[in-house]
PDB file of C-alpha atoms in Angstrom:
ATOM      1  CA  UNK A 312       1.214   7.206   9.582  1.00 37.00           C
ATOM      2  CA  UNK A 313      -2.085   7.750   9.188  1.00 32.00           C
ATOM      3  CA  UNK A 314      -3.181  10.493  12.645  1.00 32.00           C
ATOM      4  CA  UNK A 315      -1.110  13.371  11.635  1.00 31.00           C
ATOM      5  CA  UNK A 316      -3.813  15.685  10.425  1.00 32.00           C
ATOM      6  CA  UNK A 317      -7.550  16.025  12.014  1.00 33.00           C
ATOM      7  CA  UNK A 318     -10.135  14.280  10.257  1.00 35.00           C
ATOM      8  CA  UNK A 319     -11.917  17.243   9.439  1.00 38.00           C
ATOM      9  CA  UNK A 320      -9.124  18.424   7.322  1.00 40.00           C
ATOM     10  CA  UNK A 321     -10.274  17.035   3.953  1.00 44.00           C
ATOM     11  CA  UNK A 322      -8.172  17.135   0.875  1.00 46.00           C
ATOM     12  CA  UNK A 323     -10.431  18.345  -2.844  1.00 46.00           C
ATOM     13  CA  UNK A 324      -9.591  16.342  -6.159  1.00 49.00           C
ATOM     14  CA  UNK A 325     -11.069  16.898  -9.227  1.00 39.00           C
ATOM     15  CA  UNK A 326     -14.131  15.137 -10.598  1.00 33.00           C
ATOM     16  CA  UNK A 327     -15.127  14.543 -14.109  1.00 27.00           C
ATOM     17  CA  UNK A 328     -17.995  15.062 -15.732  1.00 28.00           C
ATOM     18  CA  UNK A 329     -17.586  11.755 -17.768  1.00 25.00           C
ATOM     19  CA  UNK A 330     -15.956   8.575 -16.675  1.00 31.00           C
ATOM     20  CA  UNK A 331     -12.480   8.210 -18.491  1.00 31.00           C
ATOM     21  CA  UNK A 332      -9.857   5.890 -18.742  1.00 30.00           C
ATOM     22  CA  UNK A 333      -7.206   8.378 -18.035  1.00 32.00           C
ATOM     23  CA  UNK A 334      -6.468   9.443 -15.246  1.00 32.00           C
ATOM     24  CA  UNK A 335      -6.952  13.150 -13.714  1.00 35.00           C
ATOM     25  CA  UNK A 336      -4.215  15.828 -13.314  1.00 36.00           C
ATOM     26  CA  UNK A 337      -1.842  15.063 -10.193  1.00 38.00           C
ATOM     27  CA  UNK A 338      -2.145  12.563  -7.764  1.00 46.00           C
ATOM     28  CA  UNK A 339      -5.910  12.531  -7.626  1.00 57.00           C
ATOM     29  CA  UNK A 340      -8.917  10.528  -7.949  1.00 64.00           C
ATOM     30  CA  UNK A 341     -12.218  11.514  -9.408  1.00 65.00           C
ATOM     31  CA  UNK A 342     -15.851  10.564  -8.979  1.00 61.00           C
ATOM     32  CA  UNK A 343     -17.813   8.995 -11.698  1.00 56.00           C
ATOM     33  CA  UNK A 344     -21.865  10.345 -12.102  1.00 45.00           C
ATOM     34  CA  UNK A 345     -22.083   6.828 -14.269  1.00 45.00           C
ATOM     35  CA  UNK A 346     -23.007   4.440 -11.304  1.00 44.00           C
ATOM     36  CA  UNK A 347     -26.431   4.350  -9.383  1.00 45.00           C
ATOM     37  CA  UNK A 348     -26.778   3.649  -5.931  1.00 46.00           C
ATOM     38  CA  UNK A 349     -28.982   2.470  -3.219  1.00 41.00           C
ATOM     39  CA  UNK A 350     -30.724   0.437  -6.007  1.00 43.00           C
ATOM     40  CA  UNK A 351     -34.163  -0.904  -4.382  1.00 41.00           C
ATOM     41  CA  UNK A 352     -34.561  -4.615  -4.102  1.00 51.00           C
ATOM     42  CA  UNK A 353     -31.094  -5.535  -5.120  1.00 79.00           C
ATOM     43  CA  UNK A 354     -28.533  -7.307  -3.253  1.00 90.00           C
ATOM     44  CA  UNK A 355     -25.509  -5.490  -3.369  1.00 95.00           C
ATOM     45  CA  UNK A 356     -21.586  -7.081  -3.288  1.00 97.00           C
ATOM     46  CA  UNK A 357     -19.408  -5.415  -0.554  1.00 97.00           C
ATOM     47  CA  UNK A 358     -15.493  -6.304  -0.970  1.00 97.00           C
ATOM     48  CA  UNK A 359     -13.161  -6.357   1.686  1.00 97.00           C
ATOM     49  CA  UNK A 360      -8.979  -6.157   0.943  1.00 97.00           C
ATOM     50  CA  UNK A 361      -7.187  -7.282   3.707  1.00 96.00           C
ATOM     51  CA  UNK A 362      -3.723  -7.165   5.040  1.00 95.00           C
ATOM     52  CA  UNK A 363      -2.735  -4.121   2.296  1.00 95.00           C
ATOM     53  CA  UNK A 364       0.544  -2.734   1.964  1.00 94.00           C
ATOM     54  CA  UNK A 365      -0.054   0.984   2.334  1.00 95.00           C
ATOM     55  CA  UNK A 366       2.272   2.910   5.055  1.00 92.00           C
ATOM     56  CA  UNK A 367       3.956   5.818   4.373  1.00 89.00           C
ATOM     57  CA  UNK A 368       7.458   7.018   6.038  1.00 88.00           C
ATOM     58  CA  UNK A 369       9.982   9.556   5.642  1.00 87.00           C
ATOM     59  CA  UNK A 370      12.310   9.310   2.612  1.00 84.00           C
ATOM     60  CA  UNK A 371      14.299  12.689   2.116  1.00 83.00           C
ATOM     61  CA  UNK A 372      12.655  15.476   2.218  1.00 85.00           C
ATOM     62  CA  UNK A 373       8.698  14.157   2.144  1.00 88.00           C
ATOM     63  CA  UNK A 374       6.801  11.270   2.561  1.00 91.00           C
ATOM     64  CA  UNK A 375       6.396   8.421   0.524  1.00 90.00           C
ATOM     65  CA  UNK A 376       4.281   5.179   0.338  1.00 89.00           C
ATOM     66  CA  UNK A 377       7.067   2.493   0.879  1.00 89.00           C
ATOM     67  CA  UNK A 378       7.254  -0.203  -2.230  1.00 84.00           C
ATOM     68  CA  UNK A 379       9.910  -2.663  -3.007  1.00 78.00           C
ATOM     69  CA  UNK A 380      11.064  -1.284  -5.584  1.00 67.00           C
ATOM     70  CA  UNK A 381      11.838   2.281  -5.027  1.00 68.00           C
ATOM     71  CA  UNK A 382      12.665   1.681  -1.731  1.00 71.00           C
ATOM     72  CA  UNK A 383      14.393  -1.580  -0.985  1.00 73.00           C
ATOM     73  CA  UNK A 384      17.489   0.670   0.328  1.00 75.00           C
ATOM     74  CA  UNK A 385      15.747   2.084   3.124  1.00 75.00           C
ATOM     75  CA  UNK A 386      13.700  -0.999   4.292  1.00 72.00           C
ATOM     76  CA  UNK A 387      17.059  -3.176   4.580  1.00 81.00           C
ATOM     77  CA  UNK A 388      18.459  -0.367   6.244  1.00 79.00           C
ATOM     78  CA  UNK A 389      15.887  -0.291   9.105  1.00 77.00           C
ATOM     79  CA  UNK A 390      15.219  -4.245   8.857  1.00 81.00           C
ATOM     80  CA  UNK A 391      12.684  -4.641   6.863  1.00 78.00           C
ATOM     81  CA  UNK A 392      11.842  -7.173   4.263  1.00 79.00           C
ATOM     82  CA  UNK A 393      11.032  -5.200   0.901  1.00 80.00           C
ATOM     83  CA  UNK A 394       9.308  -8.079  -0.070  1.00 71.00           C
ATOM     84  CA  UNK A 395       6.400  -6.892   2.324  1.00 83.00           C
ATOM     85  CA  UNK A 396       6.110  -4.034   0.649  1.00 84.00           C
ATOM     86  CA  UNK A 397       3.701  -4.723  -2.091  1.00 92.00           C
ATOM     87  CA  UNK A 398       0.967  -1.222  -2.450  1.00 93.00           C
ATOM     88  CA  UNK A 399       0.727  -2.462  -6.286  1.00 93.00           C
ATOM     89  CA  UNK A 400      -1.478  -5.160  -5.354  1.00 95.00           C
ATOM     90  CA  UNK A 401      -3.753  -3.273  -4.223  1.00 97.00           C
ATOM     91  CA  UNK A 402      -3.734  -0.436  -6.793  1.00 97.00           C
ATOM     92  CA  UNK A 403      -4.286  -3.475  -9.252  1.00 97.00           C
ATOM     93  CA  UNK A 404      -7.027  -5.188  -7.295  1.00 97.00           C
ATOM     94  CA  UNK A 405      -9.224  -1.876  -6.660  1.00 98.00           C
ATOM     95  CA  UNK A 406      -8.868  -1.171 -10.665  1.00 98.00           C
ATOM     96  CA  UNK A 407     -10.372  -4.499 -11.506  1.00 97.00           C
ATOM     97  CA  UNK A 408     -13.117  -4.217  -8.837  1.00 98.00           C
ATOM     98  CA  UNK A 409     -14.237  -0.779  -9.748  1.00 98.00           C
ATOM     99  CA  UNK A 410     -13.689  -0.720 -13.696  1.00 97.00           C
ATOM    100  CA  UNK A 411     -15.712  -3.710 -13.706  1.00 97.00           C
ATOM    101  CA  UNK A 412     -19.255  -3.930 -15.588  1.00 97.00           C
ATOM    102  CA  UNK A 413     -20.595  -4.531 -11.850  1.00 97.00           C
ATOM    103  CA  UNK A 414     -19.748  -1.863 -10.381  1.00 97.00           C
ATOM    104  CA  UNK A 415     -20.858   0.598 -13.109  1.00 96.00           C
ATOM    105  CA  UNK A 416     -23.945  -1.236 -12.847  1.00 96.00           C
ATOM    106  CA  UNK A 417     -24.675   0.004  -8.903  1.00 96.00           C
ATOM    107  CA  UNK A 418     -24.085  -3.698  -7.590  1.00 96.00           C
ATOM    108  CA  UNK A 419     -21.063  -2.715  -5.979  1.00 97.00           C
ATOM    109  CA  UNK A 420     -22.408  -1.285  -2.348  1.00 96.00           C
ATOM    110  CA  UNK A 421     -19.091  -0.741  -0.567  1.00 97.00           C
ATOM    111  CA  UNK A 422     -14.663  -1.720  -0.910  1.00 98.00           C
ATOM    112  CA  UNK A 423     -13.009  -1.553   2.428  1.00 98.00           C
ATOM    113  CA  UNK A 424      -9.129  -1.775   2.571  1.00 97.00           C
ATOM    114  CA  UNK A 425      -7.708  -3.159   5.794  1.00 96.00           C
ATOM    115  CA  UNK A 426      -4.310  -2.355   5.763  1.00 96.00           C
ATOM    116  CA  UNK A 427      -1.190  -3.918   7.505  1.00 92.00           C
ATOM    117  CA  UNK A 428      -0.875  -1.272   9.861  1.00 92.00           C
ATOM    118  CA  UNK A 429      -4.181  -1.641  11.100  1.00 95.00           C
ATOM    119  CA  UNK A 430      -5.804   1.404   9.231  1.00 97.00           C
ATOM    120  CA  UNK A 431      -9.090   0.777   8.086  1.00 98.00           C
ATOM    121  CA  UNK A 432     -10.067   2.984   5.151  1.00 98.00           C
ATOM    122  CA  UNK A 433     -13.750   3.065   3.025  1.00 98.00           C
ATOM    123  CA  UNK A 434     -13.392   3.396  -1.018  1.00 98.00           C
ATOM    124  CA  UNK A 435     -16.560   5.182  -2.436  1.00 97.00           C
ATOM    125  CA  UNK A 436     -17.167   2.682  -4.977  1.00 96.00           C
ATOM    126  CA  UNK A 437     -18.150   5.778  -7.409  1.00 94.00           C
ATOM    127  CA  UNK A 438     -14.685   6.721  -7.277  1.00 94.00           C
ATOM    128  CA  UNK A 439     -12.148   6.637 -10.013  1.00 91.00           C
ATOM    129  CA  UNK A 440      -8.823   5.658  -9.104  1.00 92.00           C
ATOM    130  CA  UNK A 441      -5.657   6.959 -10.738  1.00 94.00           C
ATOM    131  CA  UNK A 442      -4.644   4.517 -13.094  1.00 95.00           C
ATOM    132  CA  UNK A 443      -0.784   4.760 -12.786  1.00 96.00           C
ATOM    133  CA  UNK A 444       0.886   3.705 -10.048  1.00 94.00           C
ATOM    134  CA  UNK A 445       2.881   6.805  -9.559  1.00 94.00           C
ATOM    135  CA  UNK A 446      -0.542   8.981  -9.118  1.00 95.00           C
ATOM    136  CA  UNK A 447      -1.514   6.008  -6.629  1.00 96.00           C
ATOM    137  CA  UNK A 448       0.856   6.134  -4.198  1.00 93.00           C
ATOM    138  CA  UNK A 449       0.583  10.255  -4.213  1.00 94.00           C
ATOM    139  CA  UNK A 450      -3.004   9.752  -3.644  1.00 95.00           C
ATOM    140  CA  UNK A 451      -2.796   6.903  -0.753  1.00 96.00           C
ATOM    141  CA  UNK A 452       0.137   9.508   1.074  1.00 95.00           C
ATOM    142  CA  UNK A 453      -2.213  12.422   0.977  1.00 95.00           C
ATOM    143  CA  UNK A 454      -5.407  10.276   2.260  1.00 97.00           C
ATOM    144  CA  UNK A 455      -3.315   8.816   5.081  1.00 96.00           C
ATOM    145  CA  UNK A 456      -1.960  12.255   5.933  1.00 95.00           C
ATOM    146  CA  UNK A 457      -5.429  14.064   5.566  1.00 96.00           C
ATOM    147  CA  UNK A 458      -7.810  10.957   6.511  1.00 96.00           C
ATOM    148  CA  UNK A 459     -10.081  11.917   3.618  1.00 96.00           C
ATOM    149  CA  UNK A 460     -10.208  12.840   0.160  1.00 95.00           C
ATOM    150  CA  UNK A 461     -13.112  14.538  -0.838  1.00 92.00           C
ATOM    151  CA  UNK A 462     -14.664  15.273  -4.322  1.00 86.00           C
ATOM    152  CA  UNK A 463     -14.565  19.147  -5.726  1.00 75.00           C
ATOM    153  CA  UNK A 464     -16.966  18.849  -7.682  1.00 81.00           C
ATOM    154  CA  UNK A 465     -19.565  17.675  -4.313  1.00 81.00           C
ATOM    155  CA  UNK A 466     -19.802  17.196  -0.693  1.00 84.00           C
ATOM    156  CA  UNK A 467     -18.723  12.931  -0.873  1.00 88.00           C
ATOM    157  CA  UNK A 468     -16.180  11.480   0.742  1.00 93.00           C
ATOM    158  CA  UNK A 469     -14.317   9.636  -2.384  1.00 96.00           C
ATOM    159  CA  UNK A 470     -11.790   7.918   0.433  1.00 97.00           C
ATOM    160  CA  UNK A 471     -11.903   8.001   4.016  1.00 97.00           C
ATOM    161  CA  UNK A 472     -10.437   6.421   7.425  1.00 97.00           C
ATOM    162  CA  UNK A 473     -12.776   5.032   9.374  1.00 97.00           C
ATOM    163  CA  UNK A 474     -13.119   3.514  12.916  1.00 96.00           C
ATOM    164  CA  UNK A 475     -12.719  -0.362  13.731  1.00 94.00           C
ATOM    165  CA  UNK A 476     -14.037  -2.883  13.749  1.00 95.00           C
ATOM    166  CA  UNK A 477     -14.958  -3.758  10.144  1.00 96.00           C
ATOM    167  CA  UNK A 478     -17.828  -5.938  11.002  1.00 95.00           C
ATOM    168  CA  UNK A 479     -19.387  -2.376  12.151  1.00 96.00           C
ATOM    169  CA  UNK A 480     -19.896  -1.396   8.323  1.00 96.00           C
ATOM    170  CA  UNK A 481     -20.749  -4.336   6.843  1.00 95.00           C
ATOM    171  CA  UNK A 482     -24.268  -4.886   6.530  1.00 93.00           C
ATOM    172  CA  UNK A 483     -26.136  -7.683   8.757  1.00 92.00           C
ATOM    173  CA  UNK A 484     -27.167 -10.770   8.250  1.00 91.00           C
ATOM    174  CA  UNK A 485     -25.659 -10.669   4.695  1.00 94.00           C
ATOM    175  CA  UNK A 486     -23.320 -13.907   3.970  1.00 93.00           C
ATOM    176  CA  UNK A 487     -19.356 -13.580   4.416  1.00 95.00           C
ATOM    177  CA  UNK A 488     -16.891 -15.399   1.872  1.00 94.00           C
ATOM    178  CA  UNK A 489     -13.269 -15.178   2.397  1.00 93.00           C
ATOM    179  CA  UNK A 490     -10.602 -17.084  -0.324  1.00 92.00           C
ATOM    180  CA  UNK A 491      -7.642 -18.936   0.455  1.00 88.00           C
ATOM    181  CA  UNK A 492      -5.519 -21.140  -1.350  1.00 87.00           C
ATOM    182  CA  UNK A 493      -5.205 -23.085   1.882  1.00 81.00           C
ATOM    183  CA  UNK A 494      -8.782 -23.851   2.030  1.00 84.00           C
ATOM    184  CA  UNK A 495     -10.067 -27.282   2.164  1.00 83.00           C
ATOM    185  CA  UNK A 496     -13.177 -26.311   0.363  1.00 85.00           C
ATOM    186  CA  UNK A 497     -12.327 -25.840  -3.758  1.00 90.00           C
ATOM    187  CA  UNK A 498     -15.289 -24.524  -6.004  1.00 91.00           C
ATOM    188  CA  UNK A 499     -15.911 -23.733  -9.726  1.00 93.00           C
ATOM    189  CA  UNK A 500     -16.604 -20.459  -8.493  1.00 93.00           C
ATOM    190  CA  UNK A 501     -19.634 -19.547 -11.349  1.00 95.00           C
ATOM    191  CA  UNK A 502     -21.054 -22.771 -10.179  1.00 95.00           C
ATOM    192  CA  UNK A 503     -21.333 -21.842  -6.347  1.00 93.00           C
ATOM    193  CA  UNK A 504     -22.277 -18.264  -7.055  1.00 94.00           C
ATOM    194  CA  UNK A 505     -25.655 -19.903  -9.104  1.00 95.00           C
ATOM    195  CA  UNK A 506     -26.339 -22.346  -6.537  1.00 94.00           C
ATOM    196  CA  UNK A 507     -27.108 -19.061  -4.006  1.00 92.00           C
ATOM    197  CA  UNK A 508     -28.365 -17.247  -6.931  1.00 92.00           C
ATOM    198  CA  UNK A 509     -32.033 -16.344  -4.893  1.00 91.00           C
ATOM    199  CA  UNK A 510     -29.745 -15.479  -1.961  1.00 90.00           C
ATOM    200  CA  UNK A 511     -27.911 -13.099  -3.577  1.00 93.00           C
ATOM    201  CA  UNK A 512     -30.605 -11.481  -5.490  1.00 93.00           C
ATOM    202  CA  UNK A 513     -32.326 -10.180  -2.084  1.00 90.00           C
ATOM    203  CA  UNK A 514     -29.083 -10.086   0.441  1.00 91.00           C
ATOM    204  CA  UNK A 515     -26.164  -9.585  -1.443  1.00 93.00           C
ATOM    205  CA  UNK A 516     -22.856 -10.895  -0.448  1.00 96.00           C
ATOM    206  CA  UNK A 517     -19.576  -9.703   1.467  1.00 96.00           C
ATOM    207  CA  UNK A 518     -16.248 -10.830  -0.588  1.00 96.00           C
ATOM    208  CA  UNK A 519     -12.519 -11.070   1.965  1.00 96.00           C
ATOM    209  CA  UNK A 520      -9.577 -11.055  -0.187  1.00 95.00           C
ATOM    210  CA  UNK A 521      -6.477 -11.017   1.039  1.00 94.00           C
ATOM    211  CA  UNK A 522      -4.162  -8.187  -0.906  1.00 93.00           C
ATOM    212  CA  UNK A 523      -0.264  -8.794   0.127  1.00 91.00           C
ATOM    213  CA  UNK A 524       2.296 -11.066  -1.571  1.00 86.00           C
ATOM    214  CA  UNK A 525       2.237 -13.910   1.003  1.00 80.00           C
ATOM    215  CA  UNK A 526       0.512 -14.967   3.945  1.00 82.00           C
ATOM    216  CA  UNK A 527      -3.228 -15.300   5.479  1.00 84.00           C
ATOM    217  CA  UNK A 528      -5.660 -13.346   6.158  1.00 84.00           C
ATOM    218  CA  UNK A 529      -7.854 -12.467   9.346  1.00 83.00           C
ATOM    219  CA  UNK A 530     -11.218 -15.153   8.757  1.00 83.00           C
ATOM    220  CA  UNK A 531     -12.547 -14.249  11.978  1.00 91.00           C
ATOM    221  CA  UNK A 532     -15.531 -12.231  10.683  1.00 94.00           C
ATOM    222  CA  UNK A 533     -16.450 -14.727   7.361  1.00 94.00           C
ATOM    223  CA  UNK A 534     -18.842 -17.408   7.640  1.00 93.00           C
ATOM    224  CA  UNK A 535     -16.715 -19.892   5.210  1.00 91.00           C
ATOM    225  CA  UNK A 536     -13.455 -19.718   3.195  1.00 90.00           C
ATOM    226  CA  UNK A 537     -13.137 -20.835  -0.375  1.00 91.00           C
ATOM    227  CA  UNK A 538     -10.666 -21.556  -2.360  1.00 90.00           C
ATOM    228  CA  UNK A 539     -11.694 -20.623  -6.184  1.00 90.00           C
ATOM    229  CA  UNK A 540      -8.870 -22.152  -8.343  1.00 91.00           C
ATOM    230  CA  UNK A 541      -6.088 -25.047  -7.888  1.00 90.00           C
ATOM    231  CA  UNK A 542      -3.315 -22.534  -8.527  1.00 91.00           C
ATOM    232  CA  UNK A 543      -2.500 -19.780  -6.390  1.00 89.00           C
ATOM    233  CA  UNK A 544      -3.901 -16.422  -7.729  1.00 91.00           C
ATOM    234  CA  UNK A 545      -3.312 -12.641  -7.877  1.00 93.00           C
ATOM    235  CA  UNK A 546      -5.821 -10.546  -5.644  1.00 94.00           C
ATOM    236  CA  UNK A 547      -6.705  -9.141  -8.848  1.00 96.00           C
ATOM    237  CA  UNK A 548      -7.548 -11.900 -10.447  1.00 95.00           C
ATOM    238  CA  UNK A 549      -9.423 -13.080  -7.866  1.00 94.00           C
ATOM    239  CA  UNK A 550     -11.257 -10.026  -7.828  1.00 96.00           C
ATOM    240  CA  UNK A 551     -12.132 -10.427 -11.668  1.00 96.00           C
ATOM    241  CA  UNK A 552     -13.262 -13.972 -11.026  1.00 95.00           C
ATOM    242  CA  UNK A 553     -15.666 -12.578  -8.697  1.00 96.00           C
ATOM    243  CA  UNK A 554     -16.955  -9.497 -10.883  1.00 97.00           C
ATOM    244  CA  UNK A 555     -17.297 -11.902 -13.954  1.00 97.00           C
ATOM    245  CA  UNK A 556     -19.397 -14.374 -11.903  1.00 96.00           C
ATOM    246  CA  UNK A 557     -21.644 -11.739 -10.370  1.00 96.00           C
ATOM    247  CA  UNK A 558     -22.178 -10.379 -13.764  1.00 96.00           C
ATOM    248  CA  UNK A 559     -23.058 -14.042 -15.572  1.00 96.00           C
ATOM    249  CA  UNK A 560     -25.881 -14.081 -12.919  1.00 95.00           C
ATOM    250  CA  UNK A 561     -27.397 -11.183 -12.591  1.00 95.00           C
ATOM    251  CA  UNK A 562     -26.810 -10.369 -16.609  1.00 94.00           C
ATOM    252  CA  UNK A 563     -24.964  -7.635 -16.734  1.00 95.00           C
ATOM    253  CA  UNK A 564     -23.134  -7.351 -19.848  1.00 92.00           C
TER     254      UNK A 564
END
């Protein structure tokens, strides 16, 4: 779904001057000027979303990102389980991660979204993503069409597909968490994030959620697997678990 265009054929959205929580004429993201980057001598969180529901197919006369609910007709028809089909989750999750008081605070380096299909795609953390979920899927069928969205107002790359493997982005010899409810290991996740406080201040961290209805994850590239509550929990919420920890200890407010 994703090769149909060359890479070089980049697709302009508007930017805004100001960050605002509405969302940009059509079905396209802006870039916020709000959130530094490259800060010296601060460790940096990279998030990874894994096993994503984005793929886009054929429905009448265009394409469409396939969801459960608009398209439980045509799934069924060709065998599918709508079920699977779950690109909400990670429109929610990417909201929480980059509205958060981290990110606008430059401690979010990098988002990577893994994506059941195998696409790998890199979210410019400075980007601001549509906020309903109509303007989402428009967005996520033109950036696996082009392979790029790019900024109008500048020369970034606000979304892009990029090359496997996903180790080769992430930075080295930086720790790798992954959660699971299946995990053995069950932390008060505030509590483990203080304990590696020093860590974290110099190297940063690398975060693996997964961002589909059911099932695991790929753990092969995390050093350890955590499970952060009792009760099994939205990506999002996982994600905001994570953002307000990382805030409490580096004191952003």
């Amino acid at each position: 779904d994703s090769d149909s265009e060359e890479e070089d054929d980049d697709d302009d959205v508007d930017a805004l001057d100001v960050p605002s929580t509405a969302n940009g004429g059509g079905a396209g993201a802006s870039a916020s000027q709000q959130v530094p980057r490259g800060i010296s001598g601060q460790g940096k969180v990279v998030f990874c979303l894994e096993n994503a529901s984005l793929e886009t197919a054929k429905v009448g006369k265009g394409y469409q990102l396939l969801n459960c609910d608009d398209h439980a007709t045509f799934l069924k028809r060709h065998k599918r389980d709508p079920s699977d089909y779950r690109p909400d989750i990670v429109h929610q999750t990417l909201l929480q991660i980059l509205d958060s008081p981290l990110n606008k605070a430059g401690r979010v380096s990098a988002v990577y979204v893994h994506t059941q299909k195998n696409v790998l795609i890199s979210v410019n953390p400075s980007i601001r993503i549509p906020r309903t979920f109509k303007r989402f899927c428009g967005l996520m069928v033109q950036l696996l069409q082009k392979l790029s969205i790019r900024a109008s107002n500048g020369p970034d790359k606000l979304l892009k597909v990029i090359k496997h493997p996903i180790t080769k982005h992430l930075p080295v010899n930086v720790p790798r968490v992954g959660f699971s409810f299946s995990s053995e290991t069950i932390v008060r996740f505030q509590d483990y994030v203080t304990s590696q406080k020093k860590r974290l201040d110099s190297a940063g961290i690398v975060y693996v959620l997964g961002a589909m209805a059911h099932g695991k994850i790929d753990m092969s590239y995390t050093d350890t697997h955590v499970s952060v509550s009792e009760y099994p929990l939205s990506a999002a919420y996982c994600a905001s678990r994570i953002t307000n920890a990382m805030e409490n200890i580096w004191n952003i407010v």
